[in-house]
PDB file of C-alpha atoms and ligand atoms in Angstrom:
ATOM      1  CA  MET A  43      -5.255-114.273-113.759  1.00  0.00           C
ATOM      2  CA  VAL A  44      -8.543-111.560-114.414  1.00  0.00           C
ATOM      3  CA  SER A  45      -9.956-111.005-110.546  1.00  0.00           C
ATOM      4  CA  LEU A  46     -13.221-110.122-110.336  1.00  0.00           C
ATOM      5  CA  LYS A  47     -14.755-108.196-107.624  1.00  0.00           C
ATOM      6  CA  SER A  48     -17.786-108.456-105.355  1.00  0.00           C
ATOM      7  CA  PRO A  49     -20.155-105.474-104.939  1.00  0.00           C
ATOM      8  CA  ARG A  50     -18.687-105.174-101.581  1.00  0.00           C
ATOM      9  CA  GLU A  51     -14.863-104.996-103.326  1.00  0.00           C
ATOM     10  CA  ILE A  52     -16.292-102.270-106.321  1.00  0.00           C
ATOM     11  CA  GLY A  53     -18.134-100.501-103.473  1.00  0.00           C
ATOM     12  CA  LEU A  54     -14.350 -99.775-102.534  1.00  0.00           C
ATOM     13  CA  ILE A  55     -13.097 -98.928-105.656  1.00  0.00           C
ATOM     14  CA  ARG A  56     -15.900 -96.578-106.193  1.00  0.00           C
ATOM     15  CA  LYS A  57     -14.693 -94.654-103.089  1.00  0.00           C
ATOM     16  CA  ALA A  58     -10.949 -94.960-104.649  1.00  0.00           C
ATOM     17  CA  CYS A  59     -12.330 -93.546-107.848  1.00  0.00           C
ATOM     18  CA  ALA A  60     -14.720 -90.713-106.658  1.00  0.00           C
ATOM     19  CA  VAL A  61     -11.379 -89.010-104.992  1.00  0.00           C
ATOM     20  CA  VAL A  62      -9.871 -89.237-108.572  1.00  0.00           C
ATOM     21  CA  ALA A  63     -13.190 -87.443-110.007  1.00  0.00           C
ATOM     22  CA  GLN A  64     -13.071 -85.193-107.517  1.00  0.00           C
ATOM     23  CA  ILE A  65      -9.631 -84.150-107.862  1.00  0.00           C
ATOM     24  CA  LEU A  66      -9.349 -84.839-111.829  1.00  0.00           C
ATOM     25  CA  GLU A  67     -12.132 -81.848-111.882  1.00  0.00           C
ATOM     26  CA  GLU A  68     -10.857 -79.562-110.163  1.00  0.00           C
ATOM     27  CA  LEU A  69      -7.028 -79.491-111.735  1.00  0.00           C
ATOM     28  CA  ALA A  70      -9.522 -79.475-115.131  1.00  0.00           C
ATOM     29  CA  ALA A  71     -10.624 -75.864-113.699  1.00  0.00           C
ATOM     30  CA  MET A  72      -7.404 -74.624-112.768  1.00  0.00           C
ATOM     31  CA  ALA A  73      -5.390 -75.717-116.060  1.00  0.00           C
ATOM     32  CA  LYS A  74      -5.311 -71.988-117.232  1.00  0.00           C
ATOM     33  CA  PRO A  75      -2.863 -69.725-119.033  1.00  0.00           C
ATOM     34  CA  GLY A  76       0.010 -69.486-116.774  1.00  0.00           C
ATOM     35  CA  ILE A  77      -0.139 -72.467-114.592  1.00  0.00           C
ATOM     36  CA  SER A  78       3.136 -74.612-114.301  1.00  0.00           C
ATOM     37  CA  THR A  79       2.158 -78.139-114.405  1.00  0.00           C
ATOM     38  CA  ALA A  80       4.240 -78.384-110.782  1.00  0.00           C
ATOM     39  CA  GLU A  81       1.371 -76.659-109.154  1.00  0.00           C
ATOM     40  CA  LEU A  82      -1.017 -78.895-111.024  1.00  0.00           C
ATOM     41  CA  ASP A  83       1.167 -81.284-109.272  1.00  0.00           C
ATOM     42  CA  ARG A  84       1.275 -80.719-105.772  1.00  0.00           C
ATOM     43  CA  PHE A  85      -1.896 -79.507-105.627  1.00  0.00           C
ATOM     44  CA  ALA A  86      -3.385 -82.921-106.532  1.00  0.00           C
ATOM     45  CA  GLU A  87      -0.937 -84.701-103.773  1.00  0.00           C
ATOM     46  CA  ALA A  88      -2.088 -82.187-101.309  1.00  0.00           C
ATOM     47  CA  ARG A  89      -5.598 -82.906-101.938  1.00  0.00           C
ATOM     48  CA  ALA A  90      -5.222 -86.822-102.573  1.00  0.00           C
ATOM     49  CA  ARG A  91      -3.984 -86.684 -98.711  1.00  0.00           C
ATOM     50  CA  GLU A  92      -6.640 -84.352 -97.343  1.00  0.00           C
ATOM     51  CA  LEU A  93      -9.402 -87.059 -98.639  1.00  0.00           C
ATOM     52  CA  LYS A  94      -7.387 -89.339 -97.083  1.00  0.00           C
ATOM     53  CA  ALA A  95      -5.851 -91.381-100.066  1.00  0.00           C
ATOM     54  CA  VAL A  96      -2.260 -92.134-101.423  1.00  0.00           C
ATOM     55  CA  PRO A  97      -1.428 -90.299-104.746  1.00  0.00           C
ATOM     56  CA  ALA A  98      -0.926 -93.878-106.666  1.00  0.00           C
ATOM     57  CA  PHE A  99       1.210 -92.949-109.568  1.00  0.00           C
ATOM     58  CA  LYS A 100       4.317 -91.224-107.499  1.00  0.00           C
ATOM     59  CA  GLY A 101       7.176 -93.456-106.616  1.00  0.00           C
ATOM     60  CA  TYR A 102       5.121 -96.380-109.021  1.00  0.00           C
ATOM     61  CA  HIS A 103       8.932 -97.868-111.417  1.00  0.00           C
ATOM     62  CA  GLY A 104       9.602 -94.557-109.858  1.00  0.00           C
ATOM     63  CA  PHE A 105       7.725 -91.943-111.478  1.00  0.00           C
ATOM     64  CA  PRO A 106       8.655 -88.868-109.842  1.00  0.00           C
ATOM     65  CA  ALA A 107       4.919 -87.126-109.687  1.00  0.00           C
ATOM     66  CA  SER A 108       1.598 -87.628-108.392  1.00  0.00           C
ATOM     67  CA  VAL A 109       0.049 -86.794-111.736  1.00  0.00           C
ATOM     68  CA  CYS A 110       0.975 -87.407-115.281  1.00  0.00           C
ATOM     69  CA  ILE A 111       0.818 -84.186-117.314  1.00  0.00           C
ATOM     70  CA  SER A 112       1.514 -84.489-120.680  1.00  0.00           C
ATOM     71  CA  LEU A 113       0.736 -81.107-123.398  1.00  0.00           C
ATOM     72  CA  ASN A 114      -0.089 -81.278-127.212  1.00  0.00           C
ATOM     73  CA  GLU A 115       2.731 -83.932-128.922  1.00  0.00           C
ATOM     74  CA  GLU A 116       3.161 -85.223-125.847  1.00  0.00           C
ATOM     75  CA  VAL A 117       0.531 -88.390-125.407  1.00  0.00           C
ATOM     76  CA  VAL A 118       1.102 -89.944-122.233  1.00  0.00           C
ATOM     77  CA  HIS A 119       3.580 -89.643-118.502  1.00  0.00           C
ATOM     78  CA  GLY A 120       3.976 -86.341-119.020  1.00  0.00           C
ATOM     79  CA  ILE A 121       6.623 -85.638-115.980  1.00  0.00           C
ATOM     80  CA  PRO A 122       5.004 -81.932-114.434  1.00  0.00           C
ATOM     81  CA  SER A 123       7.670 -79.272-114.100  1.00  0.00           C
ATOM     82  CA  ALA A 124       8.082 -75.480-112.159  1.00  0.00           C
ATOM     83  CA  LYS A 125       9.365 -74.161-116.006  1.00  0.00           C
ATOM     84  CA  ARG A 126       6.486 -75.745-117.598  1.00  0.00           C
ATOM     85  CA  LEU A 127       3.812 -73.274-117.797  1.00  0.00           C
ATOM     86  CA  LEU A 128       0.142 -73.710-119.593  1.00  0.00           C
ATOM     87  CA  LYS A 129      -0.208 -71.439-122.355  1.00  0.00           C
ATOM     88  CA  ASP A 130      -3.312 -70.135-124.289  1.00  0.00           C
ATOM     89  CA  GLY A 131      -4.115 -72.894-127.256  1.00  0.00           C
ATOM     90  CA  ASP A 132      -2.364 -75.861-125.255  1.00  0.00           C
ATOM     91  CA  ILE A 133      -4.583 -79.383-124.872  1.00  0.00           C
ATOM     92  CA  VAL A 134      -3.374 -80.407-121.719  1.00  0.00           C
ATOM     93  CA  GLY A 135      -3.678 -84.668-120.926  1.00  0.00           C
ATOM     94  CA  LEU A 136      -4.298 -84.669-117.096  1.00  0.00           C
ATOM     95  CA  ASP A 137      -3.623 -89.011-115.925  1.00  0.00           C
ATOM     96  CA  PHE A 138      -4.473 -89.290-111.868  1.00  0.00           C
ATOM     97  CA  GLY A 139      -4.922 -92.037-109.797  1.00  0.00           C
ATOM     98  CA  VAL A 140      -5.361 -92.655-106.171  1.00  0.00           C
ATOM     99  CA  ILE A 141      -5.620 -95.579-103.192  1.00  0.00           C
ATOM    100  CA  LEU A 142      -7.925 -95.251-101.234  1.00  0.00           C
ATOM    101  CA  ASP A 143      -8.189 -98.366 -98.081  1.00  0.00           C
ATOM    102  CA  GLY A 144      -6.528-100.509-100.626  1.00  0.00           C
ATOM    103  CA  TRP A 145      -7.997-100.102-103.959  1.00  0.00           C
ATOM    104  CA  TYR A 146      -7.415 -98.120-106.851  1.00  0.00           C
ATOM    105  CA  GLY A 147      -8.592 -95.698-109.108  1.00  0.00           C
ATOM    106  CA  ASP A 148      -7.652 -94.540-112.494  1.00  0.00           C
ATOM    107  CA  SER A 149      -9.159 -91.866-114.569  1.00  0.00           C
ATOM    108  CA  ALA A 150      -7.488 -88.860-117.499  1.00  0.00           C
ATOM    109  CA  ARG A 151      -9.000 -86.594-119.515  1.00  0.00           C
ATOM    110  CA  THR A 152      -7.644 -83.866-122.601  1.00  0.00           C
ATOM    111  CA  VAL A 153      -8.603 -80.080-121.208  1.00  0.00           C
ATOM    112  CA  ALA A 154      -8.194 -77.223-123.807  1.00  0.00           C
ATOM    113  CA  VAL A 155      -6.141 -73.915-122.122  1.00  0.00           C
ATOM    114  CA  GLY A 156      -8.021 -71.292-123.318  1.00  0.00           C
ATOM    115  CA  ASN A 157      -8.646 -71.371-127.005  1.00  0.00           C
ATOM    116  CA  ILE A 158      -8.280 -74.349-129.068  1.00  0.00           C
ATOM    117  CA  SER A 159      -7.981 -74.598-132.860  1.00  0.00           C
ATOM    118  CA  PRO A 160     -11.269 -76.115-133.846  1.00  0.00           C
ATOM    119  CA  ALA A 161      -8.788 -79.404-135.020  1.00  0.00           C
ATOM    120  CA  ALA A 162      -7.727 -80.193-131.147  1.00  0.00           C
ATOM    121  CA  ARG A 163     -11.112 -79.101-130.140  1.00  0.00           C
ATOM    122  CA  LYS A 164     -12.548 -82.098-133.162  1.00  0.00           C
ATOM    123  CA  LEU A 165      -9.114 -84.245-132.039  1.00  0.00           C
ATOM    124  CA  LEU A 166     -10.556 -84.100-128.210  1.00  0.00           C
ATOM    125  CA  GLU A 167     -14.492 -84.795-128.636  1.00  0.00           C
ATOM    126  CA  VAL A 168     -13.475 -87.748-131.223  1.00  0.00           C
ATOM    127  CA  THR A 169     -10.798 -89.564-128.203  1.00  0.00           C
ATOM    128  CA  GLN A 170     -13.637 -88.638-126.019  1.00  0.00           C
ATOM    129  CA  GLU A 171     -16.723 -90.377-127.693  1.00  0.00           C
ATOM    130  CA  GLY A 172     -14.098 -93.067-128.450  1.00  0.00           C
ATOM    131  CA  LEU A 173     -13.439 -93.891-125.031  1.00  0.00           C
ATOM    132  CA  ALA A 174     -17.220 -93.988-124.429  1.00  0.00           C
ATOM    133  CA  ARG A 175     -18.687 -95.851-127.685  1.00  0.00           C
ATOM    134  CA  GLY A 176     -15.202 -98.573-125.748  1.00  0.00           C
ATOM    135  CA  ILE A 177     -17.080 -98.527-122.614  1.00  0.00           C
ATOM    136  CA  GLN A 178     -20.567 -99.252-124.336  1.00  0.00           C
ATOM    137  CA  GLN A 179     -18.708-103.006-124.639  1.00  0.00           C
ATOM    138  CA  CYS A 180     -18.755-103.490-121.661  1.00  0.00           C
ATOM    139  CA  TRP A 181     -21.127-106.146-120.498  1.00  0.00           C
ATOM    140  CA  GLU A 182     -20.854-109.568-120.069  1.00  0.00           C
ATOM    141  CA  GLY A 183     -20.379-111.788-123.232  1.00  0.00           C
ATOM    142  CA  ASN A 184     -18.605-109.077-125.284  1.00  0.00           C
ATOM    143  CA  ARG A 185     -14.685-109.843-125.379  1.00  0.00           C
ATOM    144  CA  VAL A 186     -11.913-107.678-124.690  1.00  0.00           C
ATOM    145  CA  PHE A 187     -10.990-106.466-128.258  1.00  0.00           C
ATOM    146  CA  ASP A 188     -14.660-105.380-128.403  1.00  0.00           C
ATOM    147  CA  ILE A 189     -13.933-102.848-126.858  1.00  0.00           C
ATOM    148  CA  GLY A 190     -10.645-101.864-128.628  1.00  0.00           C
ATOM    149  CA  HIS A 191     -12.594-102.394-132.079  1.00  0.00           C
ATOM    150  CA  ALA A 192     -15.225-100.093-131.245  1.00  0.00           C
ATOM    151  CA  ILE A 193     -12.860 -97.426-130.063  1.00  0.00           C
ATOM    152  CA  GLN A 194     -10.502 -97.856-133.251  1.00  0.00           C
ATOM    153  CA  ASN A 195     -13.404 -98.235-135.953  1.00  0.00           C
ATOM    154  CA  TYR A 196     -15.142 -94.719-134.365  1.00  0.00           C
ATOM    155  CA  VAL A 197     -11.911 -92.498-134.129  1.00  0.00           C
ATOM    156  CA  GLU A 198     -10.142 -93.835-137.582  1.00  0.00           C
ATOM    157  CA  GLY A 199     -13.486 -92.759-139.314  1.00  0.00           C
ATOM    158  CA  PHE A 200     -12.229 -89.500-138.505  1.00  0.00           C
ATOM    159  CA  GLY A 201      -8.387 -90.030-139.972  1.00  0.00           C
ATOM    160  CA  PHE A 202      -7.158 -90.024-136.091  1.00  0.00           C
ATOM    161  CA  SER A 203      -4.971 -93.295-135.061  1.00  0.00           C
ATOM    162  CA  VAL A 204      -4.793 -95.065-131.872  1.00  0.00           C
ATOM    163  CA  VAL A 205      -0.911 -95.885-129.990  1.00  0.00           C
ATOM    164  CA  ARG A 206      -0.256 -99.403-129.770  1.00  0.00           C
ATOM    165  CA  GLU A 207       2.029 -99.523-126.651  1.00  0.00           C
ATOM    166  CA  PHE A 208      -0.069 -98.354-124.433  1.00  0.00           C
ATOM    167  CA  VAL A 209      -3.165 -99.707-123.005  1.00  0.00           C
ATOM    168  CA  GLY A 210      -6.238-100.146-121.131  1.00  0.00           C
ATOM    169  CA  HIS A 211      -6.021-102.715-117.561  1.00  0.00           C
ATOM    170  CA  GLY A 212      -7.791-103.992-114.916  1.00  0.00           C
ATOM    171  CA  ILE A 213      -7.408-102.295-111.510  1.00  0.00           C
ATOM    172  CA  GLY A 214      -8.160-103.105-108.163  1.00  0.00           C
ATOM    173  CA  ARG A 215      -5.777-104.454-105.447  1.00  0.00           C
ATOM    174  CA  ALA A 216      -2.964-103.271-108.120  1.00  0.00           C
ATOM    175  CA  LEU A 217      -2.900 -99.853-110.430  1.00  0.00           C
ATOM    176  CA  HIS A 218      -2.194-102.762-113.030  1.00  0.00           C
ATOM    177  CA  GLU A 219      -4.073-106.151-113.475  1.00  0.00           C
ATOM    178  CA  GLU A 220      -5.011-108.667-115.819  1.00  0.00           C
ATOM    179  CA  PRO A 221      -6.534-108.230-118.744  1.00  0.00           C
ATOM    180  CA  GLN A 222      -4.625-105.875-120.914  1.00  0.00           C
ATOM    181  CA  ILE A 223      -6.911-103.908-123.258  1.00  0.00           C
ATOM    182  CA  PRO A 224      -5.857-102.900-126.557  1.00  0.00           C
ATOM    183  CA  ASN A 225      -7.512 -99.854-127.951  1.00  0.00           C
ATOM    184  CA  TYR A 226      -7.649-100.894-131.382  1.00  0.00           C
ATOM    185  CA  GLY A 227      -8.026-105.080-132.812  1.00  0.00           C
ATOM    186  CA  PRO A 228     -10.670-107.501-134.221  1.00  0.00           C
ATOM    187  CA  LYS A 229     -13.836-107.995-132.806  1.00  0.00           C
ATOM    188  CA  GLY A 230     -15.302-110.929-130.570  1.00  0.00           C
ATOM    189  CA  LYS A 231     -11.239-111.611-129.651  1.00  0.00           C
ATOM    190  CA  GLY A 232     -10.211-111.984-126.567  1.00  0.00           C
ATOM    191  CA  ILE A 233     -11.172-113.002-123.127  1.00  0.00           C
ATOM    192  CA  PRO A 234     -14.965-113.217-122.220  1.00  0.00           C
ATOM    193  CA  LEU A 235     -15.835-110.180-119.801  1.00  0.00           C
ATOM    194  CA  LYS A 236     -17.293-110.625-116.968  1.00  0.00           C
ATOM    195  CA  VAL A 237     -19.720-109.305-114.432  1.00  0.00           C
ATOM    196  CA  GLY A 238     -17.114-108.391-111.596  1.00  0.00           C
ATOM    197  CA  MET A 239     -14.468-106.786-113.758  1.00  0.00           C
ATOM    198  CA  VAL A 240     -13.166-103.985-113.090  1.00  0.00           C
ATOM    199  CA  LEU A 241     -11.591-102.022-115.984  1.00  0.00           C
ATOM    200  CA  ALA A 242      -9.607 -98.796-117.083  1.00  0.00           C
ATOM    201  CA  ILE A 243      -9.936 -97.948-120.244  1.00  0.00           C
ATOM    202  CA  GLU A 244      -8.423 -95.154-121.980  1.00  0.00           C
ATOM    203  CA  PRO A 245      -7.871 -94.281-125.410  1.00  0.00           C
ATOM    204  CA  MET A 246      -4.652 -92.057-126.522  1.00  0.00           C
ATOM    205  CA  ILE A 247      -5.637 -91.016-130.230  1.00  0.00           C
ATOM    206  CA  ASN A 248      -3.526 -88.978-132.263  1.00  0.00           C
ATOM    207  CA  ALA A 249      -3.763 -86.343-134.750  1.00  0.00           C
ATOM    208  CA  GLY A 250      -1.456 -87.741-137.285  1.00  0.00           C
ATOM    209  CA  SER A 251       0.195 -91.194-137.612  1.00  0.00           C
ATOM    210  CA  HIS A 252      -0.219 -93.738-134.323  1.00  0.00           C
ATOM    211  CA  GLU A 253       3.970 -93.654-134.194  1.00  0.00           C
ATOM    212  CA  VAL A 254       5.170 -92.764-130.197  1.00  0.00           C
ATOM    213  CA  LYS A 255       8.421 -92.651-129.033  1.00  0.00           C
ATOM    214  CA  VAL A 256       9.710 -92.541-125.376  1.00  0.00           C
ATOM    215  CA  LEU A 257      11.933 -89.450-124.630  1.00  0.00           C
ATOM    216  CA  SER A 258      15.674 -89.052-122.697  1.00  0.00           C
ATOM    217  CA  ASP A 259      13.988 -88.523-119.557  1.00  0.00           C
ATOM    218  CA  GLY A 260      13.115 -91.978-119.838  1.00  0.00           C
ATOM    219  CA  TRP A 261       8.919 -91.192-119.600  1.00  0.00           C
ATOM    220  CA  THR A 262       7.423 -88.911-121.680  1.00  0.00           C
ATOM    221  CA  ALA A 263       5.793 -90.320-124.698  1.00  0.00           C
ATOM    222  CA  VAL A 264       5.711 -88.420-127.703  1.00  0.00           C
ATOM    223  CA  THR A 265       3.736 -88.802-131.240  1.00  0.00           C
ATOM    224  CA  LEU A 266       6.957 -89.439-133.522  1.00  0.00           C
ATOM    225  CA  ASP A 267       5.217 -86.710-136.253  1.00  0.00           C
ATOM    226  CA  GLN A 268       4.527 -84.371-133.733  1.00  0.00           C
ATOM    227  CA  SER A 269       1.226 -84.401-134.208  1.00  0.00           C
ATOM    228  CA  LEU A 270      -1.141 -83.738-131.309  1.00  0.00           C
ATOM    229  CA  SER A 271      -2.436 -86.299-129.099  1.00  0.00           C
ATOM    230  CA  ALA A 272      -5.473 -87.194-126.171  1.00  0.00           C
ATOM    231  CA  HIS A 273      -6.349 -89.097-123.852  1.00  0.00           C
ATOM    232  CA  PHE A 274      -9.094 -90.155-121.975  1.00  0.00           C
ATOM    233  CA  GLU A 275      -9.432 -92.784-119.269  1.00  0.00           C
ATOM    234  CA  HIS A 276     -12.442 -94.000-117.242  1.00  0.00           C
ATOM    235  CA  THR A 277     -12.643 -96.833-114.461  1.00  0.00           C
ATOM    236  CA  VAL A 278     -15.438 -98.842-115.472  1.00  0.00           C
ATOM    237  CA  ALA A 279     -16.985-102.310-113.433  1.00  0.00           C
ATOM    238  CA  ILE A 280     -18.672-104.671-114.984  1.00  0.00           C
ATOM    239  CA  THR A 281     -22.226-105.189-113.577  1.00  0.00           C
ATOM    240  CA  PRO A 282     -25.465-107.404-114.758  1.00  0.00           C
ATOM    241  CA  LYS A 283     -27.080-104.436-115.823  1.00  0.00           C
ATOM    242  CA  GLY A 284     -23.675-103.304-118.293  1.00  0.00           C
ATOM    243  CA  PRO A 285     -20.866-101.044-117.281  1.00  0.00           C
ATOM    244  CA  GLU A 286     -20.628 -98.482-114.599  1.00  0.00           C
ATOM    245  CA  ILE A 287     -18.404 -95.652-114.793  1.00  0.00           C
ATOM    246  CA  LEU A 288     -17.272 -95.351-111.373  1.00  0.00           C
ATOM    247  CA  THR A 289     -14.971 -92.025-112.093  1.00  0.00           C
ATOM    248  CA  LEU A 290     -17.503 -89.715-113.056  1.00  0.00           C
ATOM    249  CA  ILE A 291     -18.168 -86.602-111.006  1.00  0.00           C
TER     250      ILE A 291
HETATM  251 MG1  LIG B 237      -4.273 -93.312-115.608  1.00  0.00          MG
HETATM  252 MG1  LIG B 238      -4.520 -96.455-116.126  1.00  0.00          MG
END
């Protein structure tokens, strides 16, 4: 069942999302050559608790950390490690969520570490713009696949591909609520979008083929062809005036 949130409830989700956006901004600034992914994770958890929030991913289905940190060919769900140091030229996906007063916020971005290749830069730009185009579909009267259709149509125009195995989701009292939001699909299909829906939209875009596999750690998804992958996510409320992005800083 899809739950519709009242303006008051959206206000509470907005507060959780503000914490997420703030911490992601800080993490992005820290993502420099030489820092370990475990250090980023520790910082995010401590910062969340300082802001009276609880990291949403730690312990979720057994995930061992607070931030999913995915480097280069890793698509999503990378596990932070003290042995994993960022280096010049990497792209690093930072996916973070919190619970504040019982409400969830969820956002992700992929950032450049030092100087990255023009090809990597293009992938980041196109993925971010793909997300923006998906968000622009979040009006009552549109349908859920309109979001993915807009994303797919845009990113495939650059020769990139959309990951199929992982999708966006409703969010609120739980991290993952209905509906699922694929980042691909036919225009005009799926359930109707309604005012009061709060959706985490999160395209994962590969430079090569769309195929992924999960590593033996049971979490880290990587591109099958080892091509680069980027991930951007916002939590978005559908209002009478269209989409409101709740995870903007
Ligand atoms: Mg996320
Ligand atoms: Mg999410």
